[in-house]
C-alpha atoms as a printed R data frame, in Angstrom:
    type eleno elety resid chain resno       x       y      z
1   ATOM     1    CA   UNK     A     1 -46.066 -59.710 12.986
2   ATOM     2    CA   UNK     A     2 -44.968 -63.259 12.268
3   ATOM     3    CA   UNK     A     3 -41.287 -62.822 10.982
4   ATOM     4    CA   UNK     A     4 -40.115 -66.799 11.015
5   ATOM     5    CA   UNK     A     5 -41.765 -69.717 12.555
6   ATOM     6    CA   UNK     A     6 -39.534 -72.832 11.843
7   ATOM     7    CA   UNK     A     7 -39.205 -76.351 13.523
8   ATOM     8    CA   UNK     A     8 -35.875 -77.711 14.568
9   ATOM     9    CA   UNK     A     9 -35.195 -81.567 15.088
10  ATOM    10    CA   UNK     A    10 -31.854 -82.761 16.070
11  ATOM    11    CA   UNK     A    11 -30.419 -79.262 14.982
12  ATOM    12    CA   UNK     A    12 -31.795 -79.211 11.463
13  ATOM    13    CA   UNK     A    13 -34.030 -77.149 10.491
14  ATOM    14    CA   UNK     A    14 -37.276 -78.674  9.056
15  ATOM    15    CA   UNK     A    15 -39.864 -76.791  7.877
16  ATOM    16    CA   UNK     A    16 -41.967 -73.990  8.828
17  ATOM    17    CA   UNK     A    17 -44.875 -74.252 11.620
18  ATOM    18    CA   UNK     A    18 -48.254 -72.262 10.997
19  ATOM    19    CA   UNK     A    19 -49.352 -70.884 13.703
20  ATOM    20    CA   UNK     A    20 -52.344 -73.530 14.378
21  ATOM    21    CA   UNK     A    21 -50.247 -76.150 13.790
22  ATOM    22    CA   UNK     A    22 -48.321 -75.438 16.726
23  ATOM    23    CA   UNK     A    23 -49.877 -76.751 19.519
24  ATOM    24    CA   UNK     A    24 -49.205 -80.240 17.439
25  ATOM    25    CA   UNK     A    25 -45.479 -80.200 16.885
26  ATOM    26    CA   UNK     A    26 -44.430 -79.433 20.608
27  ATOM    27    CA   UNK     A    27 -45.677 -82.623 21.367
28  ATOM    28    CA   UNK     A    28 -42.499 -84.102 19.677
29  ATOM    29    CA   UNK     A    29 -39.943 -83.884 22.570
30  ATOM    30    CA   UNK     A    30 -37.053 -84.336 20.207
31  ATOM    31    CA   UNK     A    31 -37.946 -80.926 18.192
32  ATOM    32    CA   UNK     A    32 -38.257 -77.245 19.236
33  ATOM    33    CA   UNK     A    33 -39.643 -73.980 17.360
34  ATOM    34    CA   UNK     A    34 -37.921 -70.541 17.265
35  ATOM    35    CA   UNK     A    35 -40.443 -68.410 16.690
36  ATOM    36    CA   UNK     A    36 -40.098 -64.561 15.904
37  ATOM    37    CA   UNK     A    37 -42.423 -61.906 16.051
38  ATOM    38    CA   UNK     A    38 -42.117 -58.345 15.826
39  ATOM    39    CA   UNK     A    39 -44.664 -55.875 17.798
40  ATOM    40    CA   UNK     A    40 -47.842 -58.622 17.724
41  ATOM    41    CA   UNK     A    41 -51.511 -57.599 18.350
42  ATOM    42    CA   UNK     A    42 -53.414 -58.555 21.172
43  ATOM    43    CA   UNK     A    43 -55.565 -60.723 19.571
44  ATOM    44    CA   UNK     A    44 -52.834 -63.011 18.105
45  ATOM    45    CA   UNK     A    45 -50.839 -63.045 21.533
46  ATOM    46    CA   UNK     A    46 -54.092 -64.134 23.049
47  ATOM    47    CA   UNK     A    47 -53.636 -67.257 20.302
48  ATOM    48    CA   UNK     A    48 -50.096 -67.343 20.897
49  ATOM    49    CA   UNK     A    49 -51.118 -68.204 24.994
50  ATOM    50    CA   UNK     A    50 -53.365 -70.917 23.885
51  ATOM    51    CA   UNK     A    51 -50.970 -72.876 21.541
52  ATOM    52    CA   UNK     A    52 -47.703 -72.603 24.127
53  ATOM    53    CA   UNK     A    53 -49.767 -72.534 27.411
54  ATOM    54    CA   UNK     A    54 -48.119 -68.699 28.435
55  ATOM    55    CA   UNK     A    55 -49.025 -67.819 31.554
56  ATOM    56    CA   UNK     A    56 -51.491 -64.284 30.781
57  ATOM    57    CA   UNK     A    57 -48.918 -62.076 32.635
58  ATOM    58    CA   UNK     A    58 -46.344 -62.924 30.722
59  ATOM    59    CA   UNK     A    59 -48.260 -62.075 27.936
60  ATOM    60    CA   UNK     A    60 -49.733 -59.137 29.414
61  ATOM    61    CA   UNK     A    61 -46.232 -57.661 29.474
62  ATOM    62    CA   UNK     A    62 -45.010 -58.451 26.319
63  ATOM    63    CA   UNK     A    63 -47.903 -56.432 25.082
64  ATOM    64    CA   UNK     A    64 -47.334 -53.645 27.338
65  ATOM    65    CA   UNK     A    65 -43.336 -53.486 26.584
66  ATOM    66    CA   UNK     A    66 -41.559 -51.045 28.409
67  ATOM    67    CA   UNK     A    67 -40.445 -53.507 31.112
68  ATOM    68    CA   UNK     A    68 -37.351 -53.233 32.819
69  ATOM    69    CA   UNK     A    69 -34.692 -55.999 32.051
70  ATOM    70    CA   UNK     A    70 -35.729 -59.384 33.860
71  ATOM    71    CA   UNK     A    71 -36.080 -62.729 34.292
72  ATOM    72    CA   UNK     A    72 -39.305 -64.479 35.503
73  ATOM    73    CA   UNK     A    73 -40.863 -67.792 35.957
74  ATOM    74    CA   UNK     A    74 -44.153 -68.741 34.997
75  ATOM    75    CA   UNK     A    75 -44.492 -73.019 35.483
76  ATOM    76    CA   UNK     A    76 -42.317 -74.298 33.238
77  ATOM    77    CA   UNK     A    77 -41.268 -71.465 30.952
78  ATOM    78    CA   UNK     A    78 -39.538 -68.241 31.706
79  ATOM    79    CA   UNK     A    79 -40.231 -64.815 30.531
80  ATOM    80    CA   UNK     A    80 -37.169 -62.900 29.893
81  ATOM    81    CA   UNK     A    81 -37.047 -58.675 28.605
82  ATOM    82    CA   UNK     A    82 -33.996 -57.167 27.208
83  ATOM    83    CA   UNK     A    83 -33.342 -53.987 26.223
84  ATOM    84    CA   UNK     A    84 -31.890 -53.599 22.688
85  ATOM    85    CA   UNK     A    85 -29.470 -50.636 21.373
86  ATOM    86    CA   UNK     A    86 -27.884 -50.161 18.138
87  ATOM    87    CA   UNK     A    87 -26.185 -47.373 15.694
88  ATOM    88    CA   UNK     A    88 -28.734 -45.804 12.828
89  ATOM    89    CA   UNK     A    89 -27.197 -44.922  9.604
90  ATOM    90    CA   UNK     A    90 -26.707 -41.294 11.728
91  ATOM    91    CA   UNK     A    91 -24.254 -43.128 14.252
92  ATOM    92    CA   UNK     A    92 -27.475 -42.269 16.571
93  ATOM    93    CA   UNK     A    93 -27.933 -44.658 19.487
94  ATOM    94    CA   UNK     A    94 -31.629 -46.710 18.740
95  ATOM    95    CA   UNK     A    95 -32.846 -48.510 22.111
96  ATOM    96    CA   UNK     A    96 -35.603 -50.830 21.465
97  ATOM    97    CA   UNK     A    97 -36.706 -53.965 23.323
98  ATOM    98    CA   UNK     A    98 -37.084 -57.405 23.151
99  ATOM    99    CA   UNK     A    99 -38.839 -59.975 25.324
100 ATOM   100    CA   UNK     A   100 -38.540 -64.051 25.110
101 ATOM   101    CA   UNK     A   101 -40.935 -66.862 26.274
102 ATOM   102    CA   UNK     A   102 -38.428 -69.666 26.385
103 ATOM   103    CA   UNK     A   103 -39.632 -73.712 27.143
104 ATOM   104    CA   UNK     A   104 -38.319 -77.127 26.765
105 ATOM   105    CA   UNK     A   105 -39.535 -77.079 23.246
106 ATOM   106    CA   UNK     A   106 -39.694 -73.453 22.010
107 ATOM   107    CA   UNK     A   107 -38.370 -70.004 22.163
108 ATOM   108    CA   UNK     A   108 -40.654 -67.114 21.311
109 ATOM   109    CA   UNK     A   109 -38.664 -63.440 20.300
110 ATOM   110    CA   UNK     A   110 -40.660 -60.699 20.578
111 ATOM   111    CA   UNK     A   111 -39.510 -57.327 18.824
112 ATOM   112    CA   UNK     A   112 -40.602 -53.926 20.251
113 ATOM   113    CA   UNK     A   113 -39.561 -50.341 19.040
114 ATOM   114    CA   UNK     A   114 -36.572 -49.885 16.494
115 ATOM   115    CA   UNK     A   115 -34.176 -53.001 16.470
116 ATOM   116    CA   UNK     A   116 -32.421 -54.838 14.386
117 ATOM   117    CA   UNK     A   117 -33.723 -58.076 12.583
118 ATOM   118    CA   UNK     A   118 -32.588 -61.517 14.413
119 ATOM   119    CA   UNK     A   119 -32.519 -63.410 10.700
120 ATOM   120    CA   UNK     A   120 -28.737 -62.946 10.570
121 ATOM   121    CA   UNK     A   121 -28.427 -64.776 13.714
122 ATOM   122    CA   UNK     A   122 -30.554 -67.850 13.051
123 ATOM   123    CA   UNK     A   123 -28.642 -68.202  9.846
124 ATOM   124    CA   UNK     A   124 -25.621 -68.562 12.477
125 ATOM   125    CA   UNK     A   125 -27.251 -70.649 14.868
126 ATOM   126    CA   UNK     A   126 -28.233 -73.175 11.906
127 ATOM   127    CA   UNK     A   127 -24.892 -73.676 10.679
128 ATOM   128    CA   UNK     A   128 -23.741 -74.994 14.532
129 ATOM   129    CA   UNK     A   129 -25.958 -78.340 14.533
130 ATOM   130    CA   UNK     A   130 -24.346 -79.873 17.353
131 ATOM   131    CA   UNK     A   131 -25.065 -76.516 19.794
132 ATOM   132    CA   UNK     A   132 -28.684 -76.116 18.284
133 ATOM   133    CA   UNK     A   133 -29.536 -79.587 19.037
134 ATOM   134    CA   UNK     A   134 -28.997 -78.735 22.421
135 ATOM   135    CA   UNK     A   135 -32.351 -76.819 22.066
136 ATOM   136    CA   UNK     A   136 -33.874 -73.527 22.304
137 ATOM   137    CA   UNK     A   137 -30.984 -72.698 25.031
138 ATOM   138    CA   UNK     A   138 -28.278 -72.384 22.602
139 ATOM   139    CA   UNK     A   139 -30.978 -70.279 20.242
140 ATOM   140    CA   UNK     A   140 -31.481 -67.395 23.073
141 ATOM   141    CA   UNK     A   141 -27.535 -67.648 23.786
142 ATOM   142    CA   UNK     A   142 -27.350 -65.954 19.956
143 ATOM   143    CA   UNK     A   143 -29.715 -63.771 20.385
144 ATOM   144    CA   UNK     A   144 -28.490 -62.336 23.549
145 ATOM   145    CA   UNK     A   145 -24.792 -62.586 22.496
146 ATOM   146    CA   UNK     A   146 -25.748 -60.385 19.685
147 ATOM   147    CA   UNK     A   147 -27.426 -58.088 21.796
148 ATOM   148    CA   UNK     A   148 -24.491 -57.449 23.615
149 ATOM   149    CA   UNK     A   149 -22.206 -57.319 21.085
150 ATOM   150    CA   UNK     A   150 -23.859 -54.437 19.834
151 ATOM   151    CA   UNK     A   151 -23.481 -52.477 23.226
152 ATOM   152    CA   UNK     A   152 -19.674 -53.113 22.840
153 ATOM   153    CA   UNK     A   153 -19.614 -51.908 19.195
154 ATOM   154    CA   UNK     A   154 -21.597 -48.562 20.253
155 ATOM   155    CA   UNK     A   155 -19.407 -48.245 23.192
156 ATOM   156    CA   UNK     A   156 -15.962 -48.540 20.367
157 ATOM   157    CA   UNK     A   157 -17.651 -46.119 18.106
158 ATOM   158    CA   UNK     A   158 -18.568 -43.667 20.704
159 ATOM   159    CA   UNK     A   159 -14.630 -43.636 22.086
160 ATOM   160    CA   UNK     A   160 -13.808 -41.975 19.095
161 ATOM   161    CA   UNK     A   161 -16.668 -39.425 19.468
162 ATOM   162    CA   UNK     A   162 -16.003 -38.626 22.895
163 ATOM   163    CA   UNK     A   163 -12.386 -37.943 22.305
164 ATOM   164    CA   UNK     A   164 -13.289 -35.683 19.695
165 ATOM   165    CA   UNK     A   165 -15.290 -33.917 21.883
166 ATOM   166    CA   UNK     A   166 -12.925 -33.273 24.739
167 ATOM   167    CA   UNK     A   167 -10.269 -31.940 22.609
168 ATOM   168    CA   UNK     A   168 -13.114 -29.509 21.728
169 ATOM   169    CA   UNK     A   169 -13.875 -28.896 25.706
170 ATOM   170    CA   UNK     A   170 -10.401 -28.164 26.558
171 ATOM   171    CA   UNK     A   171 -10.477 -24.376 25.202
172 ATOM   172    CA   UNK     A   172 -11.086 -21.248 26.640
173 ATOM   173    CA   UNK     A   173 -13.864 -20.490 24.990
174 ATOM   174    CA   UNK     A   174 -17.506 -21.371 25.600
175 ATOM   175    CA   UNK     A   175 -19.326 -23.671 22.833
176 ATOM   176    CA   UNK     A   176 -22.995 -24.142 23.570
177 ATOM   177    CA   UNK     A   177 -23.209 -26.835 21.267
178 ATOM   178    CA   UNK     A   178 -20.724 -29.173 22.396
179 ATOM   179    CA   UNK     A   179 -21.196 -29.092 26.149
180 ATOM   180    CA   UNK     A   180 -25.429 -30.208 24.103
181 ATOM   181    CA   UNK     A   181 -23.436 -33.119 22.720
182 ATOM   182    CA   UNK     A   182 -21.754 -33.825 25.985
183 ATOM   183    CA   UNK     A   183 -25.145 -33.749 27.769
184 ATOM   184    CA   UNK     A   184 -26.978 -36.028 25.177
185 ATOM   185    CA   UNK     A   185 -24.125 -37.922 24.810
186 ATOM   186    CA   UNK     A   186 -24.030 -38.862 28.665
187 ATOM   187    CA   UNK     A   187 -28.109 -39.558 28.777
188 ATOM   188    CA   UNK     A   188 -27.463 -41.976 25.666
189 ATOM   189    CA   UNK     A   189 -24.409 -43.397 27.620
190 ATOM   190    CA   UNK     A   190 -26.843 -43.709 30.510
191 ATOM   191    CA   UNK     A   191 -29.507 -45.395 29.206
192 ATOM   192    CA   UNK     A   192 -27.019 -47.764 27.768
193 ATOM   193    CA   UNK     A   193 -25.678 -48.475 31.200
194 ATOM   194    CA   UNK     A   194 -28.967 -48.955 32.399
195 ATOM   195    CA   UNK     A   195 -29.757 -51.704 29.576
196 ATOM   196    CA   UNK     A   196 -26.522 -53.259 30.033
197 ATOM   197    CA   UNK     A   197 -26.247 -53.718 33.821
198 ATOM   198    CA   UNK     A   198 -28.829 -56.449 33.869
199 ATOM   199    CA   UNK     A   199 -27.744 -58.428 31.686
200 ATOM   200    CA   UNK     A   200 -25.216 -60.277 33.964
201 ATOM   201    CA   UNK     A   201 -26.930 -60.900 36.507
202 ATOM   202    CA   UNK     A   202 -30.007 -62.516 34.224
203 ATOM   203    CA   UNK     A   203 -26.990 -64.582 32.954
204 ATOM   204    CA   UNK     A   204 -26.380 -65.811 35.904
205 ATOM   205    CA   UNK     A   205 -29.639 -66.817 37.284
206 ATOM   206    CA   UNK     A   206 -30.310 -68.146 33.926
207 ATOM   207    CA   UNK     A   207 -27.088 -70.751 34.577
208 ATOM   208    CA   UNK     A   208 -28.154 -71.172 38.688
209 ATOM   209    CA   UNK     A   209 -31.540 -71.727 38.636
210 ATOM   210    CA   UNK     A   210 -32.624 -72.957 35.022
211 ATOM   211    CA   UNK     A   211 -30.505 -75.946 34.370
212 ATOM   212    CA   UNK     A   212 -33.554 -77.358 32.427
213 ATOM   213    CA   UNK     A   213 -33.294 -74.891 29.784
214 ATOM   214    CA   UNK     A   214 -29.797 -74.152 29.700
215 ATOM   215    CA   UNK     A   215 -27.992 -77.469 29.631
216 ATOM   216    CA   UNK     A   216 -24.321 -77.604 31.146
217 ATOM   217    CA   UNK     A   217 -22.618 -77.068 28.102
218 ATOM   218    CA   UNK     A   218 -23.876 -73.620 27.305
219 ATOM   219    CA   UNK     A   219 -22.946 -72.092 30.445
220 ATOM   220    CA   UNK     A   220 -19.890 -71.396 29.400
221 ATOM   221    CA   UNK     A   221 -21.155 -69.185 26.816
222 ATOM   222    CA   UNK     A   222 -23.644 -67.414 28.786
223 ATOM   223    CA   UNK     A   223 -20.342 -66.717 31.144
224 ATOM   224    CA   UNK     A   224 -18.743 -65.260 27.969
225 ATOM   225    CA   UNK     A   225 -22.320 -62.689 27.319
226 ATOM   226    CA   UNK     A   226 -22.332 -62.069 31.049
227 ATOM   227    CA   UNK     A   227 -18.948 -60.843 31.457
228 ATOM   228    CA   UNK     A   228 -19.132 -58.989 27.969
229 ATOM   229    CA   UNK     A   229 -22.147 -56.685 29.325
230 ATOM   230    CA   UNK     A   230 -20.234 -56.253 32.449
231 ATOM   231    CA   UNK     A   231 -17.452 -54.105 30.681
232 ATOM   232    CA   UNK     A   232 -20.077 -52.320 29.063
233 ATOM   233    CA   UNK     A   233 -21.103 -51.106 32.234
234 ATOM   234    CA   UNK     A   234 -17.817 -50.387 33.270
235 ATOM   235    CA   UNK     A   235 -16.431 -48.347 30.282
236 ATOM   236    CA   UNK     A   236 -19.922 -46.579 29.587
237 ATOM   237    CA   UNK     A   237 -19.650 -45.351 33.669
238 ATOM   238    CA   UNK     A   238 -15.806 -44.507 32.623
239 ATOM   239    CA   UNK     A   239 -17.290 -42.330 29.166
240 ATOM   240    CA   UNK     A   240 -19.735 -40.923 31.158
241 ATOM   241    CA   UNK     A   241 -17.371 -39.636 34.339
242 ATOM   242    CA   UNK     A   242 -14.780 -38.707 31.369
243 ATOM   243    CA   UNK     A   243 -17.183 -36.189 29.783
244 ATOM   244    CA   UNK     A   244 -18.468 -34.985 33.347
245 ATOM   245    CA   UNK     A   245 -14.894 -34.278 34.121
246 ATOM   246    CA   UNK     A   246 -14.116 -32.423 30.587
247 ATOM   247    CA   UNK     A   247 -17.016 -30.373 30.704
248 ATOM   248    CA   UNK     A   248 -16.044 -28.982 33.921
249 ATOM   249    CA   UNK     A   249 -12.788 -28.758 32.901
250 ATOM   250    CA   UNK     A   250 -14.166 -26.693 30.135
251 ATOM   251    CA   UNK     A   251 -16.218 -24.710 32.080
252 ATOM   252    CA   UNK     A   252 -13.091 -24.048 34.886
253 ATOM   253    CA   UNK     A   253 -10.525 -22.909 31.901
254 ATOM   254    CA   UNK     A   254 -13.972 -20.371 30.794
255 ATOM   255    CA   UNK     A   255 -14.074 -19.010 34.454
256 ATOM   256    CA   UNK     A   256 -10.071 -18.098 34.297
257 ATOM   257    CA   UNK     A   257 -10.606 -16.837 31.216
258 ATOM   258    CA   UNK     A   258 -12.926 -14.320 32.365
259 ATOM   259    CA   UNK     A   259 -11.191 -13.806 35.679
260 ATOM   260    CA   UNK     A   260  -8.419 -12.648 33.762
261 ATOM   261    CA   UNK     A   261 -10.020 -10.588 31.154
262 ATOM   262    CA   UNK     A   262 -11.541  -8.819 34.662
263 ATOM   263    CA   UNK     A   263  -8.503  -8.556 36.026
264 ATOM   264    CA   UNK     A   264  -6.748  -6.222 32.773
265 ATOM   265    CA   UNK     A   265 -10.376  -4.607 32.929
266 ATOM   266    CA   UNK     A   266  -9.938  -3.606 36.351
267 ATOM   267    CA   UNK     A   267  -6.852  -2.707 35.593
268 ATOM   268    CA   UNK     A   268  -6.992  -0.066 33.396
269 ATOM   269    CA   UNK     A   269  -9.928   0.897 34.958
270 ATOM   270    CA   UNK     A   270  -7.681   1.979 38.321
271 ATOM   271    CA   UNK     A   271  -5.074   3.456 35.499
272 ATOM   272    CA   UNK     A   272  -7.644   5.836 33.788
273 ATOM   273    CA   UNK     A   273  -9.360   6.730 37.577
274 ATOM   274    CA   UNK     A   274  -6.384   9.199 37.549
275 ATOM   275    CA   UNK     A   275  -6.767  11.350 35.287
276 ATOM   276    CA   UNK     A   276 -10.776  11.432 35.452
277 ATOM   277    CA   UNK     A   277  -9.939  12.801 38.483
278 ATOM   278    CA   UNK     A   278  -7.729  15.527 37.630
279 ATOM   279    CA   UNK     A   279  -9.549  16.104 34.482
280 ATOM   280    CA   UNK     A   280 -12.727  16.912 36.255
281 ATOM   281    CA   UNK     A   281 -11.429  18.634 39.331
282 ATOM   282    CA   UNK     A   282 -10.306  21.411 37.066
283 ATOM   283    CA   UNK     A   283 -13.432  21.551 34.717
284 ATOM   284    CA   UNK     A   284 -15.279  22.677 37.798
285 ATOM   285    CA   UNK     A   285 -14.438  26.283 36.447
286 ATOM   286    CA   UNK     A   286 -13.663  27.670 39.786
287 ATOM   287    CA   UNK     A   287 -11.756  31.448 39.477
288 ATOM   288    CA   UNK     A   288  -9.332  30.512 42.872
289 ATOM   289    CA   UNK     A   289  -7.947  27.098 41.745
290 ATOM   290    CA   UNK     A   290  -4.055  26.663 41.766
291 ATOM   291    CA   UNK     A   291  -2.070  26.737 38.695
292 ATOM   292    CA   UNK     A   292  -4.622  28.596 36.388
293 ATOM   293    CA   UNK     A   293  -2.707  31.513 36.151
294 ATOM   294    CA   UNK     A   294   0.957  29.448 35.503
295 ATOM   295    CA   UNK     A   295   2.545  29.512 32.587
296 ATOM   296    CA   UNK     A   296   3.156  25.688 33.132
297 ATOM   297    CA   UNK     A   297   0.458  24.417 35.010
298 ATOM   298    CA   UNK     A   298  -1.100  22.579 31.955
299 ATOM   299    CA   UNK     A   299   1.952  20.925 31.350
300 ATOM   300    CA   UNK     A   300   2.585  20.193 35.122
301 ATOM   301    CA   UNK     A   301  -0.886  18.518 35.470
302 ATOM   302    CA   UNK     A   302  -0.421  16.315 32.393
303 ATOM   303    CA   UNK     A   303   2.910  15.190 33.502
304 ATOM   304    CA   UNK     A   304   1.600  14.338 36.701
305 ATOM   305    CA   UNK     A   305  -0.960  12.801 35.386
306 ATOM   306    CA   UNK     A   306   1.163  10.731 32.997
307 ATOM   307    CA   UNK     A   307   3.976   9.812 35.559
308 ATOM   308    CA   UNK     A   308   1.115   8.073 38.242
309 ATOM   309    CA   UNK     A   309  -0.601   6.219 35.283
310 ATOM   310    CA   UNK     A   310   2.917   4.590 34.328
311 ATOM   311    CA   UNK     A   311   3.671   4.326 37.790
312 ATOM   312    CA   UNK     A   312   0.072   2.202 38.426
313 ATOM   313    CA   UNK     A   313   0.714   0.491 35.144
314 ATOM   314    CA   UNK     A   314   4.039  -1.052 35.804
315 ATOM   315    CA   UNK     A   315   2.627  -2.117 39.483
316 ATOM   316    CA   UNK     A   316  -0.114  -4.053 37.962
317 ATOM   317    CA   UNK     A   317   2.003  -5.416 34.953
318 ATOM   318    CA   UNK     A   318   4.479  -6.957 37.820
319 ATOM   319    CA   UNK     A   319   1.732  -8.630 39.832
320 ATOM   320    CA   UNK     A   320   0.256 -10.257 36.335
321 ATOM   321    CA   UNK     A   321  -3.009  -8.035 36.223
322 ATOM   322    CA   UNK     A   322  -1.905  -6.445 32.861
């Protein structure tokens, strides 16, 4: 569950915090702890309340996960839920979550469903000692920074994907399992939307309202994340409305298609009505008919017969039916 629990004083990293121990080294104002966790128990987050003083429905969500993107004050700590996305080794789009408990003196990650570990990114954040001495602030800018940066690198490898796929939608023919990619392809592109719409506007309460947390000089950053996740939104709307548009292009060049495979159909249906007709009019076997006894009524009947067909072919062939 515990995946890094380290004090920070003046941006240098110090040494690692047991959990008990806690409660003891926030009472140095001049330090902070980054703690990580991934998918805790119950009974630890019930610990966790006592040595940070979490308000229980912040910690009653963090158990329950699932939440939607949000910001929300309890006293003088915020709870803040994320959700997480990233590429499996299958170039399959993972959503996850994470949730944050962020004070004066501490920041608390919080790891739910697949998601990538946040190690690489307190490497990072230790090498800038001047920003991490600014306190946990600059600590949640990295992690959400890197959060977004991963929408934008699922939204560059899924470009590629979708433009595959519409040179595969514009054909005449009907593929069952591309227009399933295009379908799953704009619920993932949904779901992504969904988990990067937020975002902005948490940045930006985060800079109005929380000044306490997120000194001046970070704000600029948090800027930078906000207006990242915006063109997320924007270009995963633009994927989506792309593949909308090429599968009803796809299914629109199908429809002609057919229409004009209908078209010949009825065609030479009207062309062959002709001599059905004749044909069975004199296989009724009738003694009185005309031109049974002539020498050249066969030939007279199949010549007709020949002449109208050619005559309805070359109609239809100059209107474009044939």
């Amino acid at each position: 569950m515990v995946i890094n629990c380290v004090l920070y004083r003046e941006g240098k990293r110090q040494e690692k915090v047991e959990i008990a121990d806690i409660s003891e080294a926030l009472k140095d104002d001049n330090a902070f702890i980054w703690l990580g966790l991934y998918q805790p128990e119950p009974e630890f987050m019930q610990q966790l309340q006592q040595e940070f003083h979490l308000h229980e429905l912040a910690i009653e969500d963090t158990l329950t996960a699932h939440q939607r993107p949000k910001v929300e004050q309890y006293g003088q700590s915020l709870f803040i839920a994320v959700n997480t996305a990233h590429l499996s080794d299958q170039d399959e789009i993972v959503f996850g979550e994470t949730h944050f408990f962020v004070g004066k003196n501490f920041l608390i990650s919080v790891r739910h469903g697949p998601s990538e570990s946040y190690a690489s990114i307190r490497e990072k954040a230790e090498k800038n000692v001047e920003m991490l001495r600014e306190g946990p602030g600059y600590a949640l800018y990295c992690i959400l920074d890197f959060i977004v940066d991963n929408y934008g690198n699922i939204i560059t490898s899924l470009s590629k994907r979708i433009t595959d796929m519409e040179d595969n939608m514009f054909s005449t023919e009907f593929n069952r399992h591309t227009v399933e990619q295009v379908y799953r392809l704009r619920r993932e592109l949904l779901t992504l939307r969904n988990a990067a719409m937020p975002v902005p506007e948490m940045c930006q309460q985060l800079v109005r309202f929380h000044e306490d947390l997120i000194p001046k000089c970070l704000r600029a950053y948090l800027r930078d994340v906000q207006d990242h996740a915006h063109h997320v939104t924007i270009n995963a709307e633009d994927m989506r409305e792309m593949l909308t548009s090429a599968m009803q292009v796809n299914l629109a060049l199908v429809s002609v298609q057919q229409s004009e495979i209908n078209k010949k159909l009825a065609g030479w249906g009207a062309i062959l009505i002709v001599p059905t007709i004749l044909f069975s009019m004199y296989g009724m076997n009738f003694s009185d008919m005309p031109e049974l006894k002539l020498r050249f009524g066969y030939p007279a009947v199949v010549g007709l017969t020949a002449i109208v067909c050619f005559g309805i072919y070359r109609k239809l062939k100059r209107s474009g039916w044939l």
